[in-house]
Every structure is written in C-alpha cells, then in structure tokens.
Amino acid sequence: MSIQEGCIHTTDDGNAYMEIMLGKTERAEPAPHKVFVNQLVCDAVRELSDYTKPLREESGLKELFLTRALRFHNHVVVYKTDLFATYKIAPFIKRWNICGSDGEVYPLKSHQFRATYVRELIKRKLPISYIMKQFGHVSIEMTAHYLTLQENEVKEIYAEIILSPNAKLAGLRASEIQNNLQAYFRGRAETDIDLVISELASAASFNPLPNGICLYDFRRGNCTSGDGCFFYNCPNYITEISFYPVLKKELELMEREMERFRSLGRERDWQRQYVKYQYLKPLVENLEVQIDD
C-alpha cells in the first residue's frame, strides 16, 4: 500500500523499474528498494495513478492506494493492507464468484500474490539468490516463507547453488569440497549436470541454513550448541558466492549492532555478537576475493 506517484522509473537502457519501501528486510527502519517491472505493471500503476489523481490533489498525499474514510469525516486516507483485502479484494472475489477447489468463495489475501510469484520463479529455476535480492530478503528463510516446498525440493534448490561445478565456496571445508566437486564433474556432459546435482542432493546429508548449508559431521553431529543450527556453530558450514550480497549485509548489520552495544556499555551482548562475527567476517572476506575470479 506504500507505492507513490512517480514510483515507476526508467534506466538509461530503457528498462522500467519501481521504487518501493520494504519494512521486513532488516533489523532497522523500512528501506527503499528497486525492482524491475514489466509493461503490465507499468500499465496498472498508470491506471491507478489516473484513477486516484483527484484524491491526491485534494489531500496532498502521494500514495496511490487512497480512499475516503467515513469514520474520518469522509477525509482521504491511505488504505491499510488488511482493510484493502476486506473492502476491495473480498468483494471483487465475491462479485465474480471466484471459487476454490471446495466450491466455496476463495479467501484470497494480497500476500498470496507474493507467494505465487516466488513459487513460479522457483519452478522456472531462477536462482534463489536473485529472488532474495529482488525481495530484499536478508536470509533464505525469508524467501522460503513464501514457499510450500517439500524437504527434497528445498535440498535440491540448495544443491543447485552450492554443489554445481562452477560454485565458488567459502567455509572451513570449502577447498576440499570444491576439489571433490571438480573431480566428480570432470568428463561429464553439459546435459548431465542437472541430473548429477540432483543425485548429489539425494545422497548428501546436509541441513539447509540461512545462506548456506551445514554438512553432517558423523563424528561430532550437526551443531555444537543447543540453540539451533547456524553458520557460527556448524563445524562444516558451507556457503556460495551467490549469497555474498546478503552475507555482506548481515555483516554490516552485525557491525552496527556491536557498535551500539559497545556505546551502551552492554559488554555481554557485544561478546555474544563477537562470537558470531568471528565466523561471519572470514566467510565474507573469502567470498570477496572470488568475486572477479
């Protein structure tokens, strides 16, 4: 509901993109975000802009999702997301008798469009790191929130990123794994690559984690502490260069938080973050040196 007048722009080479505000991406205030859009989106935004122009001129508001609120003396206000679903989407579904598989009127919510969009991109084999960037997600879980995938499908997504022959890895066992992968793929035909990755995903024992995987250690188990499995307590955590942008952002957020803890004299909180920082910084630095390789 936050898009505003003039939110569609064009790059120097003629590609349209939209500027929006995302509020669920980081541990901070909502941040501006740019996404490429097609002609259908441009036309829809233009039509909405024309339709609400009188309301914007009357109210001085820049938002495009505007309405008159009876309880506010018929003043022009910006739609709230939950109210838009109630007063706009639900009546539209009912008017056109759009039903689900059970024959009942389908309870569509606006958030489902994001979920459908992400699932379709995954089905078309678009790299999940690209989807994360477009949605402004800091971790892969934020993208996975929109998915209804089976465990084997999730493993295949990670395997496609990390177990591919051209993967650029970082982690304690990154070099060993890269050497093994290169040997495994040597002599394989290009057409066999997807099948080989799928076989590796089925055979490998690993847990998908935020921006990487934790390879199972049969001697020590998965992770060294009882608070879950993360990059800082998995002895065999591996990540790939496609996750570099979000790992870099996570590092920057962590550094800012450590500075805040230090300025507030919260030494214990600083120490907790520093433990994680010692693991994350080498991962980011290792990926940085591979960017231009």
Tab-separated table of C-alpha atoms in Angstrom:
chain	number	residue	atom	x	y	z
A	1	MET	CA	0.000	0.000	0.000
A	2	SER	CA	3.061	2.256	0.113
A	3	ILE	CA	3.674	2.874	-3.593
A	4	GLN	CA	3.550	6.545	-4.517
A	5	GLU	CA	3.041	8.793	-7.510
A	6	GLY	CA	6.081	8.688	-9.783
A	7	CYS	CA	7.306	5.318	-8.454
A	8	ILE	CA	7.988	3.978	-11.980
A	9	HIS	CA	11.353	4.992	-13.444
A	10	THR	CA	13.379	4.005	-16.495
A	11	THR	CA	17.063	3.084	-16.667
A	12	ASP	CA	19.382	4.572	-19.286
A	13	ASP	CA	18.938	1.467	-21.432
A	14	GLY	CA	15.128	1.668	-21.332
A	15	ASN	CA	14.212	-0.860	-18.616
A	16	ALA	CA	11.382	0.120	-16.270
A	17	TYR	CA	11.774	-0.292	-12.525
A	18	MET	CA	9.734	0.590	-9.454
A	19	GLU	CA	10.878	2.179	-6.209
A	20	ILE	CA	9.090	0.830	-3.142
A	21	MET	CA	9.595	0.736	0.629
A	22	LEU	CA	10.274	-2.612	2.298
A	23	GLY	CA	9.806	-2.930	6.031
A	24	LYS	CA	10.609	-6.609	6.754
A	25	THR	CA	14.116	-6.885	5.403
A	26	GLU	CA	16.458	-5.861	8.201
A	27	ARG	CA	16.538	-5.068	11.879
A	28	ALA	CA	16.041	-1.373	11.120
A	29	GLU	CA	13.617	1.122	9.647
A	30	PRO	CA	11.827	0.463	6.313
A	31	ALA	CA	14.259	0.903	3.440
A	32	PRO	CA	13.831	1.914	-0.230
A	33	HIS	CA	14.067	-0.959	-2.691
A	34	LYS	CA	14.168	-1.106	-6.509
A	35	VAL	CA	12.604	-3.878	-8.593
A	36	PHE	CA	12.322	-4.276	-12.348
A	37	VAL	CA	8.749	-4.327	-13.660
A	38	ASN	CA	7.119	-5.349	-16.944
A	39	GLN	CA	4.665	-3.429	-19.125
A	40	LEU	CA	1.646	-4.959	-17.390
A	41	VAL	CA	2.767	-3.487	-14.056
A	42	CYS	CA	3.516	-0.122	-15.685
A	43	ASP	CA	0.032	-0.003	-17.213
A	44	ALA	CA	-1.639	-0.995	-13.924
A	45	VAL	CA	0.262	1.653	-11.947
A	46	ARG	CA	-0.531	4.295	-14.567
A	47	GLU	CA	-4.240	3.417	-14.476
A	48	LEU	CA	-4.269	3.503	-10.661
A	49	SER	CA	-2.438	6.830	-10.711
A	50	ASP	CA	-5.005	8.349	-13.086
A	51	TYR	CA	-7.908	6.978	-11.034
A	52	THR	CA	-6.665	8.420	-7.726
A	53	LYS	CA	-5.333	11.723	-9.085
A	54	PRO	CA	-8.330	13.768	-7.789
A	55	LEU	CA	-7.885	12.241	-4.317
A	56	ARG	CA	-4.161	13.081	-4.289
A	57	GLU	CA	-4.813	16.652	-5.388
A	58	GLU	CA	-7.448	17.074	-2.694
A	59	SER	CA	-5.427	15.535	0.133
A	60	GLY	CA	-1.859	16.385	-0.817
A	61	LEU	CA	-0.940	12.716	-0.329
A	62	LYS	CA	1.447	10.992	-2.761
A	63	GLU	CA	0.291	7.397	-2.216
A	64	LEU	CA	-1.697	5.643	-4.957
A	65	PHE	CA	-3.897	3.428	-2.766
A	66	LEU	CA	-6.301	6.074	-1.445
A	67	THR	CA	-9.912	6.057	-0.297
A	68	ARG	CA	-12.444	8.154	1.591
A	69	ALA	CA	-12.940	7.061	5.206
A	70	LEU	CA	-16.425	7.647	6.602
A	71	ARG	CA	-15.195	7.366	10.177
A	72	PHE	CA	-12.698	10.154	9.458
A	73	HIS	CA	-15.431	12.519	8.225
A	74	ASN	CA	-15.003	11.353	4.620
A	75	HIS	CA	-11.380	12.515	4.515
A	76	VAL	CA	-8.967	10.934	2.044
A	77	VAL	CA	-6.688	8.341	3.698
A	78	VAL	CA	-4.180	5.690	2.622
A	79	TYR	CA	-5.530	2.135	2.579
A	80	LYS	CA	-4.205	-0.199	5.241
A	81	THR	CA	-3.234	-3.619	3.903
A	82	ASP	CA	-5.735	-5.600	5.967
A	83	LEU	CA	-8.581	-3.193	5.151
A	84	PHE	CA	-7.760	-3.272	1.436
A	85	ALA	CA	-8.204	-7.049	1.484
A	86	THR	CA	-11.508	-6.675	3.335
A	87	TYR	CA	-13.043	-3.830	1.370
A	88	LYS	CA	-11.582	-4.373	-2.097
A	89	ILE	CA	-10.273	-7.887	-2.718
A	90	ALA	CA	-13.032	-9.810	-0.903
A	91	PRO	CA	-15.919	-8.011	-2.701
A	92	PHE	CA	-14.117	-8.472	-6.043
A	93	ILE	CA	-13.809	-12.243	-5.428
A	94	LYS	CA	-17.458	-12.465	-4.413
A	95	ARG	CA	-18.719	-10.350	-7.330
A	96	TRP	CA	-17.017	-12.572	-9.905
A	97	ASN	CA	-17.747	-15.795	-7.974
A	98	ILE	CA	-14.107	-16.923	-7.859
A	99	CYS	CA	-14.167	-20.253	-6.006
A	100	GLY	CA	-11.583	-22.674	-4.679
A	101	SER	CA	-11.404	-26.440	-5.218
A	102	ASP	CA	-14.020	-26.921	-2.482
A	103	GLY	CA	-16.550	-24.844	-4.418
A	104	GLU	CA	-16.547	-22.077	-1.810
A	105	VAL	CA	-15.655	-18.444	-2.486
A	106	TYR	CA	-11.852	-18.315	-2.334
A	107	PRO	CA	-10.470	-16.330	0.663
A	108	LEU	CA	-7.741	-14.583	-1.327
A	109	LYS	CA	-5.284	-12.329	0.522
A	110	SER	CA	-2.989	-9.820	-1.160
A	111	HIS	CA	0.083	-11.511	0.368
A	112	GLN	CA	-0.651	-14.642	-1.657
A	113	PHE	CA	0.407	-12.836	-4.842
A	114	ARG	CA	3.962	-12.643	-3.458
A	115	ALA	CA	3.859	-16.335	-2.549
A	116	THR	CA	2.636	-17.325	-6.018
A	117	TYR	CA	5.259	-15.117	-7.662
A	118	VAL	CA	8.107	-16.692	-5.677
A	119	ARG	CA	6.896	-20.251	-6.308
A	120	GLU	CA	6.676	-19.613	-10.060
A	121	LEU	CA	10.209	-18.186	-10.119
A	122	ILE	CA	11.495	-21.253	-8.262
A	123	LYS	CA	9.721	-23.575	-10.700
A	124	ARG	CA	11.406	-21.756	-13.589
A	125	LYS	CA	14.807	-22.450	-11.998
A	126	LEU	CA	15.538	-18.780	-11.291
A	127	PRO	CA	18.436	-18.656	-8.787
A	128	ILE	CA	17.078	-18.237	-5.274
A	129	SER	CA	19.780	-15.643	-4.542
A	130	TYR	CA	18.262	-13.448	-7.291
A	131	ILE	CA	14.808	-13.813	-5.735
A	132	MET	CA	16.227	-12.910	-2.332
A	133	LYS	CA	17.760	-9.753	-3.803
A	134	GLN	CA	14.551	-8.724	-5.574
A	135	PHE	CA	12.524	-9.176	-2.386
A	136	GLY	CA	15.185	-7.554	-0.229
A	137	HIS	CA	15.476	-10.661	1.943
A	138	VAL	CA	18.388	-10.931	4.354
A	139	SER	CA	18.116	-14.714	4.733
A	140	ILE	CA	16.858	-17.572	2.622
A	141	GLU	CA	14.217	-18.349	5.264
A	142	MET	CA	12.513	-15.050	4.416
A	143	THR	CA	12.178	-16.257	0.835
A	144	ALA	CA	11.224	-19.779	1.910
A	145	HIS	CA	8.392	-18.230	3.970
A	146	TYR	CA	6.504	-17.828	0.684
A	147	LEU	CA	7.106	-21.381	-0.451
A	148	THR	CA	5.241	-24.609	0.152
A	149	LEU	CA	8.030	-26.929	-0.940
A	150	GLN	CA	8.795	-30.464	0.167
A	151	GLU	CA	12.060	-31.149	2.014
A	152	ASN	CA	13.630	-32.815	-1.026
A	153	GLU	CA	12.752	-29.765	-3.169
A	154	VAL	CA	14.418	-27.422	-0.677
A	155	LYS	CA	17.535	-29.602	-0.697
A	156	GLU	CA	17.627	-29.554	-4.494
A	157	ILE	CA	17.445	-25.745	-4.533
A	158	TYR	CA	20.448	-25.528	-2.206
A	159	ALA	CA	22.294	-28.259	-4.077
A	160	GLU	CA	21.838	-26.402	-7.360
A	161	ILE	CA	23.518	-23.363	-5.801
A	162	ILE	CA	26.293	-24.962	-3.760
A	163	LEU	CA	27.037	-28.311	-5.422
A	164	SER	CA	27.317	-27.057	-9.011
A	165	PRO	CA	30.648	-27.420	-10.861
A	166	ASN	CA	31.174	-23.641	-11.042
A	167	ALA	CA	30.282	-22.914	-7.415
A	168	LYS	CA	32.603	-20.524	-5.555
A	169	LEU	CA	32.525	-21.661	-1.947
A	170	ALA	CA	33.580	-20.383	1.456
A	171	GLY	CA	33.838	-22.290	4.722
A	172	LEU	CA	36.267	-24.457	6.661
A	173	ARG	CA	35.982	-27.342	4.173
A	174	ALA	CA	35.329	-25.231	1.068
A	175	SER	CA	38.589	-26.111	-0.722
A	176	GLU	CA	38.168	-29.824	-0.045
A	177	ILE	CA	34.594	-29.806	-1.332
A	178	GLN	CA	35.475	-27.756	-4.424
A	179	ASN	CA	38.255	-30.181	-5.326
A	180	ASN	CA	35.920	-33.143	-4.876
A	181	LEU	CA	33.219	-31.489	-6.985
A	182	GLN	CA	35.647	-30.683	-9.799
A	183	ALA	CA	36.810	-34.288	-9.833
A	184	TYR	CA	33.224	-35.539	-9.749
A	185	PHE	CA	32.094	-33.359	-12.663
A	186	ARG	CA	35.212	-33.874	-14.786
A	187	GLY	CA	34.294	-35.504	-18.091
A	188	ARG	CA	30.562	-35.090	-17.571
A	189	ALA	CA	28.467	-33.800	-20.469
A	190	GLU	CA	26.744	-30.426	-20.066
A	191	THR	CA	23.368	-32.144	-20.351
A	192	ASP	CA	24.200	-34.400	-17.384
A	193	ILE	CA	24.928	-31.582	-14.928
A	194	ASP	CA	21.370	-31.155	-13.589
A	195	LEU	CA	20.987	-34.908	-13.118
A	196	VAL	CA	24.309	-35.161	-11.292
A	197	ILE	CA	23.394	-32.274	-8.961
A	198	SER	CA	20.055	-33.933	-8.230
A	199	GLU	CA	21.849	-37.197	-7.394
A	200	LEU	CA	24.273	-35.347	-5.118
A	201	ALA	CA	21.367	-33.648	-3.341
A	202	SER	CA	19.716	-37.009	-2.722
A	203	ALA	CA	22.906	-38.652	-1.498
A	204	ALA	CA	24.327	-35.787	0.567
A	205	SER	CA	23.475	-35.372	4.236
A	206	PHE	CA	23.077	-31.677	5.000
A	207	ASN	CA	20.768	-29.149	6.604
A	208	PRO	CA	19.719	-26.064	4.615
A	209	LEU	CA	20.637	-22.979	6.680
A	210	PRO	CA	20.384	-19.221	6.110
A	211	ASN	CA	22.600	-18.502	3.098
A	212	GLY	CA	24.365	-21.857	3.103
A	213	ILE	CA	24.296	-25.468	4.277
A	214	CYS	CA	25.557	-27.455	7.258
A	215	LEU	CA	27.155	-30.705	6.130
A	216	TYR	CA	26.510	-33.500	8.609
A	217	ASP	CA	29.545	-34.477	10.696
A	218	PHE	CA	29.174	-38.145	11.638
A	219	ARG	CA	31.759	-37.813	14.431
A	220	ARG	CA	30.550	-34.627	16.137
A	221	GLY	CA	26.955	-34.348	14.966
A	222	ASN	CA	25.401	-31.370	13.234
A	223	CYS	CA	25.923	-28.365	15.502
A	224	THR	CA	27.874	-27.662	18.673
A	225	SER	CA	25.186	-25.921	20.751
A	226	GLY	CA	21.557	-26.491	21.535
A	227	ASP	CA	20.117	-23.210	20.217
A	228	GLY	CA	19.665	-24.435	16.663
A	229	CYS	CA	21.954	-24.771	13.669
A	230	PHE	CA	23.648	-21.619	12.332
A	231	PHE	CA	26.783	-20.609	10.439
A	232	TYR	CA	28.612	-19.918	13.720
A	233	ASN	CA	28.008	-23.283	15.420
A	234	CYS	CA	28.115	-25.668	12.459
A	235	PRO	CA	31.633	-27.136	12.101
A	236	ASN	CA	31.016	-27.811	8.401
A	237	TYR	CA	29.129	-24.708	7.290
A	238	ILE	CA	29.493	-24.013	3.559
A	239	THR	CA	28.206	-21.044	1.581
A	240	GLU	CA	28.440	-19.894	-2.043
A	241	ILE	CA	29.239	-16.589	-3.731
A	242	SER	CA	25.639	-16.009	-4.863
A	243	PHE	CA	24.865	-15.426	-1.176
A	244	TYR	CA	27.604	-12.792	-0.853
A	245	PRO	CA	25.277	-9.729	-1.043
A	246	VAL	CA	23.087	-10.913	1.826
A	247	LEU	CA	26.030	-12.163	3.907
A	248	LYS	CA	27.759	-8.811	3.401
A	249	LYS	CA	24.604	-7.016	4.503
A	250	GLU	CA	24.336	-9.301	7.537
A	251	LEU	CA	27.949	-8.482	8.436
A	252	GLU	CA	27.278	-4.740	8.179
A	253	LEU	CA	24.192	-5.077	10.381
A	254	MET	CA	26.187	-7.095	12.903
A	255	GLU	CA	28.970	-4.489	12.994
A	256	ARG	CA	26.464	-1.696	13.599
A	257	GLU	CA	24.814	-3.683	16.373
A	258	MET	CA	28.177	-4.368	18.003
A	259	GLU	CA	28.980	-0.642	17.901
A	260	ARG	CA	25.641	0.102	19.545
A	261	PHE	CA	26.220	-2.480	22.289
A	262	ARG	CA	29.710	-1.072	22.921
A	263	SER	CA	28.410	2.519	23.132
A	264	LEU	CA	25.714	1.421	25.608
A	265	GLY	CA	28.200	-0.492	27.724
A	266	ARG	CA	26.431	-3.797	27.088
A	267	GLU	CA	29.599	-5.882	27.109
A	268	ARG	CA	27.850	-9.230	27.454
A	269	ASP	CA	25.672	-8.583	24.382
A	270	TRP	CA	28.766	-7.374	22.499
A	271	GLN	CA	30.599	-10.601	23.347
A	272	ARG	CA	27.687	-12.721	22.086
A	273	GLN	CA	27.727	-10.887	18.762
A	274	TYR	CA	31.508	-11.025	18.537
A	275	VAL	CA	31.427	-14.830	18.701
A	276	LYS	CA	29.239	-14.833	15.560
A	277	TYR	CA	31.279	-12.025	13.975
A	278	GLN	CA	34.454	-14.135	14.160
A	279	TYR	CA	32.776	-16.740	11.938
A	280	LEU	CA	30.941	-14.431	9.546
A	281	LYS	CA	33.743	-11.986	8.666
A	282	PRO	CA	36.132	-14.654	7.242
A	283	LEU	CA	33.268	-16.089	5.161
A	284	VAL	CA	32.545	-12.688	3.619
A	285	GLU	CA	36.243	-11.966	3.020
A	286	ASN	CA	36.734	-15.380	1.419
A	287	LEU	CA	33.853	-14.742	-0.984
A	288	GLU	CA	35.058	-11.208	-1.776
A	289	VAL	CA	38.378	-12.427	-3.164
A	290	GLN	CA	36.496	-14.788	-5.519
A	291	ILE	CA	34.141	-12.173	-6.995
A	292	ASP	CA	36.314	-11.440	-10.035
A	293	ASP	CA	37.723	-14.963	-10.455
